[in-house]
Amino acid sequence: MIVFHSVTKIVGKASQKRTVLDNVNWLIPRRAQYVILGHPGSGKTTLLHVMSGIKPPTSGWVERRGVLSPPVDLMRSARGSVVGKQLVRRLATVFHVEPSHLEAFIVEFVGIKEVMSIPLVSLPRQVRQLFSYGLYYGLPCDYYLFDSRIPTGKGVVRERVTEVFERRRRESGMIFATSSARAAREFGGKGVVLHEGQIFLFDSLEDAIALFERLPAEPVDPYRRGVVEEQSEPNEDDDFLI
């Protein structure tokens, strides 16, 4: 489980300070499926970063009884001549998994045995996509975190990602942060609304969407842009996993 104990998170400096989480208490049970709804600038990305441990809270603490996936691209550290085997060993140490098991999962997922000995920056785009997804889902996490969208790729990439996503969803908890009611409905699960530092929990996703759509968008001062890190939201033409 994940438990927020009176968590407050303040971002920015001096006159740009802003409270994006204000004394939040929240228990997320094992295998929970949540959609976090919040308007752009509400602090969804910051919430996921505090949840996963990428960023510390300003006060309070987060109790994590389980392994959380990082809401970042794990391939970012694959620079220069780094090959697949090296990256797998590095991440296996961090996530306390057997490197050979993770390597076998990725090789099967990608479908190319030699992929482990090739510099990752040299891989064709589709193979690199498959490796990235295989790395993400090959780590046996108790909770998978998704920030703003769940990219799938196209064609054979989409087919393989969909299959492993559904498998992990049956086994693990998943938390998806978005500003899109359409994406929230496609994902399903219970609803959470983040607004002005407070979270509102709903067993019914439709009730959460109803509140979210009634709330005014939070103004983003141009001088404060970037104080709260938010990824761009998908448009109506983006591919979703579900």
GROMACS .gro file of C-alpha atoms in nm:
model
  242
    1MET     CA    1   0.000   0.000   0.000
    2ILE     CA    2   0.092   0.367  -0.026
    3VAL     CA    3   0.001   0.608   0.253
    4PHE     CA    4   0.030   0.987   0.251
    5HIS     CA    5   0.074   1.113   0.607
    6SER     CA    6  -0.014   1.485   0.628
    7VAL     CA    7   0.185   1.556   0.313
    8THR     CA    8   0.242   1.915   0.207
    9LYS     CA    9   0.443   2.011  -0.100
   10ILE     CA   10   0.544   2.369  -0.174
   11VAL     CA   11   0.715   2.448  -0.503
   12GLY     CA   12   0.884   2.761  -0.634
   13LYS     CA   13   1.089   3.026  -0.459
   14ALA     CA   14   1.017   3.358  -0.291
   15SER     CA   15   0.713   3.527  -0.449
   16GLN     CA   16   0.662   3.226  -0.678
   17LYS     CA   17   0.595   2.982  -0.396
   18ARG     CA   18   0.285   2.771  -0.441
   19THR     CA   19   0.130   2.494  -0.233
   20VAL     CA   20   0.033   2.208  -0.464
   21LEU     CA   21  -0.034   1.953  -0.187
   22ASP     CA   22  -0.181   2.083   0.137
   23ASN     CA   23  -0.180   1.841   0.434
   24VAL     CA   24  -0.287   1.545   0.219
   25ASN     CA   25  -0.379   1.217   0.387
   26TRP     CA   26  -0.449   0.928   0.150
   27LEU     CA   27  -0.428   0.548   0.173
   28ILE     CA   28  -0.390   0.368  -0.159
   29PRO     CA   29  -0.454  -0.005  -0.114
   30ARG     CA   30  -0.284  -0.290  -0.299
   31ARG     CA   31  -0.394  -0.331  -0.663
   32ALA     CA   32  -0.587  -0.003  -0.653
   33GLN     CA   33  -0.685   0.152  -0.986
   34TYR     CA   34  -0.711   0.531  -0.963
   35VAL     CA   35  -0.749   0.818  -1.207
   36ILE     CA   36  -0.621   1.152  -1.075
   37LEU     CA   37  -0.809   1.436  -1.245
   38GLY     CA   38  -0.675   1.789  -1.230
   39HIS     CA   39  -0.666   2.092  -1.454
   40PRO     CA   40  -0.330   2.188  -1.612
   41GLY     CA   41  -0.111   2.344  -1.345
   42SER     CA   42  -0.291   2.173  -1.056
   43GLY     CA   43   0.017   1.969  -0.960
   44LYS     CA   44  -0.056   1.620  -1.094
   45THR     CA   45   0.304   1.561  -1.201
   46THR     CA   46   0.431   1.686  -0.865
   47LEU     CA   47   0.189   1.454  -0.686
   48LEU     CA   48   0.321   1.152  -0.881
   49HIS     CA   49   0.679   1.258  -0.813
   50VAL     CA   50   0.614   1.284  -0.439
   51MET     CA   51   0.428   0.953  -0.449
   52SER     CA   52   0.715   0.772  -0.620
   53GLY     CA   53   0.991   0.937  -0.416
   54ILE     CA   54   1.145   1.137  -0.701
   55LYS     CA   55   1.073   1.452  -0.501
   56PRO     CA   56   1.045   1.479  -0.122
   57PRO     CA   57   0.744   1.643   0.046
   58THR     CA   58   0.795   1.978   0.216
   59SER     CA   59   0.640   1.828   0.529
   60GLY     CA   60   0.477   1.500   0.621
   61TRP     CA   61   0.588   1.169   0.473
   62VAL     CA   62   0.487   0.900   0.226
   63GLU     CA   63   0.482   0.538   0.337
   64ARG     CA   64   0.550   0.294   0.050
   65ARG     CA   65   0.495  -0.075   0.111
   66GLY     CA   66   0.567  -0.197  -0.237
   67VAL     CA   67   0.762  -0.111  -0.549
   68LEU     CA   68   0.650   0.188  -0.755
   69SER     CA   69   0.742   0.246  -1.117
   70PRO     CA   70   0.902   0.582  -1.185
   71PRO     CA   71   0.683   0.817  -1.395
   72VAL     CA   72   0.982   0.890  -1.621
   73ASP     CA   73   1.139   0.738  -1.932
   74LEU     CA   74   1.383   0.472  -1.813
   75MET     CA   75   1.575   0.499  -2.140
   76ARG     CA   76   1.697   0.851  -2.058
   77SER     CA   77   2.008   0.710  -1.895
   78ALA     CA   78   2.100   0.510  -2.207
   79ARG     CA   79   2.351   0.748  -2.363
   80GLY     CA   80   2.660   0.696  -2.570
   81SER     CA   81   2.766   0.334  -2.612
   82VAL     CA   82   2.545   0.190  -2.334
   83VAL     CA   83   2.404  -0.146  -2.447
   84GLY     CA   84   2.083  -0.311  -2.332
   85LYS     CA   85   2.254  -0.553  -2.096
   86GLN     CA   86   2.428  -0.270  -1.911
   87LEU     CA   87   2.108  -0.070  -1.863
   88VAL     CA   88   1.919  -0.381  -1.750
   89ARG     CA   89   2.181  -0.462  -1.486
   90ARG     CA   90   2.181  -0.104  -1.363
   91LEU     CA   91   1.803  -0.090  -1.320
   92ALA     CA   92   1.780  -0.445  -1.185
   93THR     CA   93   2.004  -0.335  -0.898
   94VAL     CA   94   1.784  -0.034  -0.825
   95PHE     CA   95   1.460  -0.234  -0.835
   96HIS     CA   96   1.603  -0.545  -0.664
   97VAL     CA   97   1.518  -0.789  -0.942
   98GLU     CA   98   1.720  -1.069  -1.098
   99PRO     CA   99   1.892  -0.923  -1.409
  100SER     CA  100   1.857  -1.244  -1.608
  101HIS     CA  101   1.479  -1.248  -1.554
  102LEU     CA  102   1.442  -0.888  -1.670
  103GLU     CA  103   1.670  -0.952  -1.966
  104ALA     CA  104   1.470  -1.260  -2.070
  105PHE     CA  105   1.143  -1.064  -2.049
  106ILE     CA  106   1.276  -0.786  -2.271
  107VAL     CA  107   1.427  -1.024  -2.528
  108GLU     CA  108   1.094  -1.207  -2.558
  109PHE     CA  109   0.901  -0.879  -2.572
  110VAL     CA  110   1.123  -0.724  -2.839
  111GLY     CA  111   1.168  -1.048  -3.030
  112ILE     CA  112   1.537  -0.992  -3.106
  113LYS     CA  113   1.792  -1.185  -2.899
  114GLU     CA  114   2.084  -0.964  -3.005
  115VAL     CA  115   1.910  -0.650  -2.874
  116MET     CA  116   2.100  -0.677  -2.544
  117SER     CA  117   2.442  -0.631  -2.703
  118ILE     CA  118   2.363  -0.335  -2.932
  119PRO     CA  119   2.411   0.029  -2.821
  120LEU     CA  120   2.060   0.149  -2.745
  121VAL     CA  121   2.104   0.478  -2.930
  122SER     CA  122   2.171   0.274  -3.246
  123LEU     CA  123   1.847   0.076  -3.235
  124PRO     CA  124   1.581   0.145  -3.500
  125ARG     CA  125   1.296   0.361  -3.366
  126GLN     CA  126   1.041   0.077  -3.341
  127VAL     CA  127   1.288  -0.158  -3.169
  128ARG     CA  128   1.388   0.119  -2.929
  129GLN     CA  129   1.019   0.175  -2.848
  130LEU     CA  130   0.970  -0.195  -2.780
  131PHE     CA  131   1.280  -0.204  -2.560
  132SER     CA  132   1.156   0.096  -2.361
  133TYR     CA  133   0.813  -0.061  -2.302
  134GLY     CA  134   0.967  -0.400  -2.225
  135LEU     CA  135   1.195  -0.238  -1.969
  136TYR     CA  136   0.907  -0.052  -1.804
  137TYR     CA  137   0.669  -0.348  -1.782
  138GLY     CA  138   0.943  -0.602  -1.720
  139LEU     CA  139   1.011  -0.448  -1.380
  140PRO     CA  140   0.771  -0.627  -1.140
  141CYS     CA  141   0.615  -0.322  -0.973
  142ASP     CA  142   0.329  -0.319  -0.725
  143TYR     CA  143   0.208   0.013  -0.868
  144TYR     CA  144   0.250   0.156  -1.216
  145LEU     CA  145   0.228   0.535  -1.252
  146PHE     CA  146   0.124   0.715  -1.570
  147ASP     CA  147   0.154   1.089  -1.616
  148SER     CA  148  -0.092   1.256  -1.857
  149ARG     CA  149  -0.106   0.980  -2.118
  150ILE     CA  150  -0.045   0.613  -2.181
  151PRO     CA  151   0.140   0.597  -2.512
  152THR     CA  152   0.113   0.279  -2.715
  153GLY     CA  153   0.291   0.319  -3.044
  154LYS     CA  154   0.131   0.167  -3.349
  155GLY     CA  155   0.103  -0.165  -3.527
  156VAL     CA  156   0.298  -0.451  -3.371
  157VAL     CA  157   0.423  -0.223  -3.091
  158ARG     CA  158   0.065  -0.144  -2.989
  159GLU     CA  159  -0.035  -0.510  -2.992
  160ARG     CA  160   0.250  -0.617  -2.764
  161VAL     CA  161   0.210  -0.323  -2.527
  162THR     CA  162  -0.165  -0.382  -2.494
  163GLU     CA  163  -0.115  -0.746  -2.402
  164VAL     CA  164   0.147  -0.681  -2.134
  165PHE     CA  165  -0.041  -0.377  -2.001
  166GLU     CA  166  -0.353  -0.585  -1.939
  167ARG     CA  167  -0.144  -0.856  -1.772
  168ARG     CA  168   0.019  -0.606  -1.536
  169ARG     CA  169  -0.315  -0.439  -1.466
  170ARG     CA  170  -0.456  -0.768  -1.336
  171GLU     CA  171  -0.156  -0.812  -1.105
  172SER     CA  172  -0.073  -0.461  -0.988
  173GLY     CA  173  -0.212  -0.123  -0.891
  174MET     CA  174  -0.219   0.155  -1.152
  175ILE     CA  175  -0.247   0.531  -1.107
  176PHE     CA  176  -0.313   0.756  -1.405
  177ALA     CA  177  -0.301   1.138  -1.383
  178THR     CA  178  -0.482   1.334  -1.653
  179SER     CA  179  -0.673   1.650  -1.741
  180SER     CA  180  -0.889   1.463  -1.992
  181ALA     CA  181  -1.230   1.325  -1.894
  182ARG     CA  182  -1.223   1.112  -2.209
  183ALA     CA  183  -0.893   0.953  -2.113
  184ALA     CA  184  -1.020   0.900  -1.756
  185ARG     CA  185  -1.324   0.710  -1.883
  186GLU     CA  186  -1.110   0.497  -2.112
  187PHE     CA  187  -0.883   0.403  -1.821
  188GLY     CA  188  -1.160   0.342  -1.564
  189GLY     CA  189  -1.114   0.275  -1.194
  190LYS     CA  190  -1.187   0.503  -0.900
  191GLY     CA  191  -1.161   0.880  -0.921
  192VAL     CA  192  -0.947   1.140  -0.745
  193VAL     CA  193  -0.974   1.514  -0.806
  194LEU     CA  194  -0.674   1.738  -0.730
  195HIS     CA  195  -0.763   2.104  -0.686
  196GLU     CA  196  -0.591   2.386  -0.498
  197GLY     CA  197  -0.375   2.145  -0.300
  198GLN     CA  198  -0.662   1.922  -0.187
  199ILE     CA  199  -0.760   1.575  -0.307
  200PHE     CA  200  -1.119   1.453  -0.327
  201LEU     CA  201  -1.175   1.076  -0.341
  202PHE     CA  202  -1.462   0.905  -0.519
  203ASP     CA  203  -1.559   0.539  -0.556
  204SER     CA  204  -1.746   0.644  -0.870
  205LEU     CA  205  -1.530   0.778  -1.151
  206GLU     CA  206  -1.832   0.957  -1.300
  207ASP     CA  207  -1.881   1.146  -0.974
  208ALA     CA  208  -1.516   1.252  -0.985
  209ILE     CA  209  -1.551   1.367  -1.346
  210ALA     CA  210  -1.865   1.562  -1.258
  211LEU     CA  211  -1.678   1.755  -0.986
  212PHE     CA  212  -1.372   1.804  -1.207
  213GLU     CA  213  -1.582   1.955  -1.487
  214ARG     CA  214  -1.752   2.195  -1.244
  215LEU     CA  215  -1.427   2.327  -1.101
  216PRO     CA  216  -1.268   2.631  -1.264
  217ALA     CA  217  -0.934   2.583  -1.432
  218GLU     CA  218  -0.653   2.697  -1.207
  219PRO     CA  219  -0.493   3.017  -1.343
  220VAL     CA  220  -0.129   2.983  -1.444
  221ASP     CA  221   0.063   3.307  -1.397
  222PRO     CA  222   0.309   3.344  -1.689
  223TYR     CA  223   0.582   3.433  -1.439
  224ARG     CA  224   0.511   3.110  -1.254
  225ARG     CA  225   0.497   2.887  -1.560
  226GLY     CA  226   0.715   2.588  -1.492
  227VAL     CA  227   0.686   2.617  -1.114
  228VAL     CA  228   0.455   2.317  -1.124
  229GLU     CA  229   0.583   2.065  -1.372
  230GLU     CA  230   0.307   1.938  -1.596
  231GLN     CA  231   0.336   1.739  -1.914
  232SER     CA  232   0.126   1.838  -2.212
  233GLU     CA  233  -0.214   1.675  -2.225
  234PRO     CA  234  -0.315   1.453  -2.517
  235ASN     CA  235  -0.546   1.582  -2.784
  236GLU     CA  236  -0.841   1.394  -2.925
  237ASP     CA  237  -0.628   1.226  -3.193
  238ASP     CA  238  -0.368   1.072  -2.960
  239ASP     CA  239  -0.352   0.694  -2.923
  240PHE     CA  240  -0.445   0.550  -2.586
  241LEU     CA  241  -0.385   0.201  -2.466
  242ILE     CA  242  -0.750   0.147  -2.387
   0.00000   0.00000   0.00000
